Steps between C-alpha positions, in 0.01 A plus 500: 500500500289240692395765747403734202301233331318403825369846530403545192298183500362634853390821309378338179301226758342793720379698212337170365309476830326823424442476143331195520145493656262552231225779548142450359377768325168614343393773280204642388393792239264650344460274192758200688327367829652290702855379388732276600906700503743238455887571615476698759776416813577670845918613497705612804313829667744806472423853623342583174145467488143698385311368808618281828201249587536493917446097538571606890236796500185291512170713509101391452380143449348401153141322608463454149305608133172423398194603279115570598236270422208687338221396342550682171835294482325147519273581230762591271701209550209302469483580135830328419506117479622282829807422326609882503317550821746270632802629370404825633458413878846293479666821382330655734542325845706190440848515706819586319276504149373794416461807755412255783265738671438430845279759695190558342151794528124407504220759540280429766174444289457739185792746416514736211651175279158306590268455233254658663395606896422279732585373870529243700143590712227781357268419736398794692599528879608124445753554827495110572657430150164255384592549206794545411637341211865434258230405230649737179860455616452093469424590145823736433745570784506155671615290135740783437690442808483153466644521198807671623520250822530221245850601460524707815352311793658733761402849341416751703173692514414810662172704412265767536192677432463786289152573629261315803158415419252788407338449787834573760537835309330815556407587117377153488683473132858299403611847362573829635541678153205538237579383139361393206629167612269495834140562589621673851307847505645850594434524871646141530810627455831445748801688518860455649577556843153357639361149650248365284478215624226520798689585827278242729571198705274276364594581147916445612442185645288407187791586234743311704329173525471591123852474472507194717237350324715566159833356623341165609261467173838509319636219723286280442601580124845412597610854454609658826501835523837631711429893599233775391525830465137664634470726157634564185602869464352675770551819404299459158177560362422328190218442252587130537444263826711737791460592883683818623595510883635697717867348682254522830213316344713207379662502807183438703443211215857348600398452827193269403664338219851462648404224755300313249777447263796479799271185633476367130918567444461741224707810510340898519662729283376877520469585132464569258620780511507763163569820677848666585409580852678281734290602752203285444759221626546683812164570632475075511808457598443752791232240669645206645171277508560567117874485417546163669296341217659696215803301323539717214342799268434460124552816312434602113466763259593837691555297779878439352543887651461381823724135489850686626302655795339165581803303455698738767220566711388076529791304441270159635259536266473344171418764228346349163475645191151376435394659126741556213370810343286422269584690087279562261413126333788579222752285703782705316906506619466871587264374793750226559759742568240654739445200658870435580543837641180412777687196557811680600312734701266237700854251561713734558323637777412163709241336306488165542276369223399612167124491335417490152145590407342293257627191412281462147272709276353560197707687284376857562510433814169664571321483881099445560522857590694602179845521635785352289753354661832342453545083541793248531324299166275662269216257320421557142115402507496467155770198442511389855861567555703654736858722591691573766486850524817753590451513855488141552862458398597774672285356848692133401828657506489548891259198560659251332796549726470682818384232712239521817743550774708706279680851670556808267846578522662874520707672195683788461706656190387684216267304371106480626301321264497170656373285798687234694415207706682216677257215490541206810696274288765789495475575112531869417215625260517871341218664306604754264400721264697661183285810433734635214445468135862335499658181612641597898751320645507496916721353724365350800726415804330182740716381740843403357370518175388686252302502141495707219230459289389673162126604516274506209373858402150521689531215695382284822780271660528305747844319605530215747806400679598212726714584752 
C-alpha cells in the first residue's frame, strides 16, 4: 500500500511540475486591442499537438523593430500637447513598456513624408560640400529623434536618401514623374532601369562626402547614424523626391561611399531594394572591391519576391525589411490582416528586422504629393487627440517581446498562422493569428510542454513562455 501511495504521489507531484509555470498571454481584436489573458498554464507535452515549436532548430537573428522618422510625422505630433507627446514616445520606444522599438529609418534630407523638397546642398557644382547644411532637419527630424532617445538612448538609426541634390541628377529635378503635385516638365522625366544620377567622378566623390558630411552633422546632434543604404527604391520613378539606378551605377557609388562610411564605423547596406530580381544583389556582390564593404541588403515592396532567393543565395548578409507597405490612410483591420501576412512572408524567409512606415499622421493620412497613407497613431487636428491605430498593436505584439538578439525558431504541424522566437533569456514567444470568425483552439507542443489555448474569433496573440 505504501509503495502504491508513493507512486501515486510521484505521479500527482510530476504532473504538478508541468502544470504550473504560468504563460503570459495577450490578445488583440478588432474592437479589443491589446488584452491581458489571465489563466493560462503549460501541462505535460504528449504526442498530441496542432504545431511543434523547434526550441533546438534556431534560424535568423531578430536585429530588432522600429518606425521612420519623417517630417510629416513631427508636425502632426506637434499638434498634441507635451503631456500626450510624451506618452506617445514612452509607448513608443521605452523598454518593456509599450512596443519598445529599437531600430529606427531617417530619409537622407527630404523624402516623400517631408513637407516640402529640399536638400542638404543646392548649390550648383558645390563638389567641396561649402555649403552644405542639416538646417530644415534641426527644425523637424533632429527633435523627433530626440524625443524618442529620451526614453531610448541606444536606438538605432539607419537612413537614406530618396533623391540627391538636383544638381547630382541628370533632369536636374527631385522627381522623375510629372504631377499636379510637381513643377518637373515632360522631357524631365526618368524611368526605371536607368542612372539618373550623373555617372562622373567628380559628382561620386561629391555625393559621398555628402553622406559623410550628413552622418557627422548628426553627431554632433548626438544622433549617430549606424549604416545607410545609398537609395531608397532604386527601381522607382516617382512624382515625389526619387533617383532610379541601375545595380551597376550604384555599384560604382559603393565604391566611393563604402570607404567613407567603413573609416567612420557605419555599416553599407545595398538597398533598398523594391524589385523581385535577386539579381541586382549579384552584380555587387560579383565585385570584390565592392562586396567586402557590404554587410547587408534592405529590401521592400516587391522586393519581398526576392527575400527567399537572397536568404539562400547570402546567408552573411543581413536582409532588412526597410518599408511596411504603406495602405490607403483608412488604417482599417482588413489592411492589418495584410500587414501580418507581409510579416510572415519577410520573417519567415530570413529577415532580420522589421520597418514600419510612418510613425504619425494626420488622420487622412494624406502625403505633400497627395498620397494617403497608413500610420501607427492618427491625429485628429480638430481636438488635438490621438489613437493607436490597428497596425500598431499588431507591430507591438512582436516588439514588445521578441528581444534584439532574439532567434526565430522552426514549427511544423498543421497549423501556419504563427511566428516563433526564442529570445536570449530563453523565453519562448509565439505570434499567432486566429483568422476564423469562431473561437480556435490550438495546441502547441514546446519542449516538454505544451499549451492549449482558446483564440478569440479574429484575433492577434501572442504567448510567452519561460522555460
Amino acid at each position: 500500500m505504501r509503495l502504491l501511495n508513493a507512486i501515486v504521489f510521484l505521479i500527482l507531484l510530476s504532473t504538478n511540475l508541468y502544470s504550473q509555470t504560468t504563460v503570459h498571454w495577450v490578445s488583440t481584436t478588432q474592437t479589443s486591442p491589446w488584452k491581458k489573458k489571465a489563466g493560462l498554464t503549460t501541462t505535460k507535452a504528449t504526442s498530441m499537438a496542432d504545431v511543434e515549436i523547434e526550441i533546438q532548430n534556431k534560424l535568423q537573428s531578430i536585429d530588432g523593430f522600429g518606425t521612420c522618422f519623417n517630417e510629416l510625422g513631427w508636425t502632426s505630433l506637434s499638434l498634441l500637447s507635451d503631456k500626450d507627446r510624451q506618452s506617445i514616445f514612452r509607448e513608443l520606444f521605452k523598454p518593456d513598456y509599450g512596443a519598445s522599438f529599437n531600430l529606427c529609418r531617417m530619409p537622407v534630407a527630404a523624402n516623400d513624408f517631408s513637407t516640402a523638397w529640399y536638400s542638404y546642398n543646392e548649390t550648383d557644382q558645390d563638389f567641396e560640400m561649402k555649403n552644405f547644411s542639416i538646417a530644415q532637419d534641426l527644425k523637424t527630424l533632429v527633435p523627433f529623434i530626440k524625443s524618442a532617445q529620451k526614453y531610448k538612448p541606444s536606438l538605432k538609426i539607419w537612413a537614406s536618401p530618396w533623391s540627391p541634390p538636383t544638381w547630382m541628377k541628370t533632369n536636374k529635378h527631385y522627381a522623375l514623374k510629372p504631377s499636379k503635385y510637381n513643377d518637373l516638365q515632360a522631357e524631365q522625366s526618368g524611368s526605371e532601369f536607368q542612372d539618373m544620377f550623373i555617372q562622373k567622378d567628380e559628382y561620386f566623390k561629391a555625393y559621398a562626402l555628402y553622406f559623410e558630411k550628413f552622418v557627422k552633422a548628426y553627431r554632433q546632434q548626438n544622433i549617430y547614424i549606424s549604416m545607410v543604404m545609398p537609395q531608397n527604391e532604386f527601381v522607382a520613378a516617382q512624382i515625389f523626391p526619387s533617383c532610379t539606378w541601375t545595380a551597376q551605377g550604384l555599384g560604382k557609388f559603393i565604391g566611393y561611399l563604402a570607404p567613407k562610411m567603413n573609416a567612420m564605423k557605419v555599416d553599407v547596406f545595398f538597398g533598398t531594394m523594391n524589385s523581385d530580381n535577386d539579381k541586382f544583389v549579384d552584380t555587387i556582390m560579383q565585385k570584390p572591391a565592392i562586396n567586402k564593404y557590404i554587410k547587408g541588403v534592405g529590401i521592400q515592396w516587391a522586393g519581398k519576391g526576392a527575400i527567399a532567393a537572397l536568404n539562400k543565395n547570402y546567408p552573411n548578409l543581413s536582409l532588412y525589411q526597410t518599408e511596411q507597405e504603406c495602405g490607403d490612410g483608412k488604417n482599417d483591420w482588413k489592411y492589418c490582416l495584410y500587414t501580418w501576412d507581409l510579416m510572415k512572408q519577410y520573417l519567415n524567409n530570413g529577415a532580420n528586422a522589421y520597418t514600419y512606415w510612418n510613425t504619425s499622421l494626420k488622420e487622412g493620412g494624406i502625403s505633400t504629393w497627395g498620397w494617403q497613407q497608413n500610420s501607427l497613431i492618427s491625429v485628429d487636428t480638430l481636438n488635438k487627440t490621438f489613437k493607436y491605430n490597428h497596425e500598431y498593436y499588431l507591430m507591438k505584439h512582436l516588439s514588445h517581446y521578441v528581444k534584439p538578439g532574439a532567434k526565430r525558431l522552426k514549427t511544423n504541424g498543421t497549423y501556419t498562422n504563427l511566428l516563433s522566437f526564442i529570445n536570449p533569456d530563453k523565453s519562448i514567444v509565439i505570434v499567432a493569428h486566429n483568422p476564423e470568425d469562431s473561437e480556435k483552439a490550438i495546441t502547441f507542443k514546446i519542449g516538454n510542454k505544451k499549451v492549449s489555448p482558446v483564440f478569440e474569433a479574429s484575433s492577434f496573440n501572442t504567448l510567452v513562455i519561460r522555460q
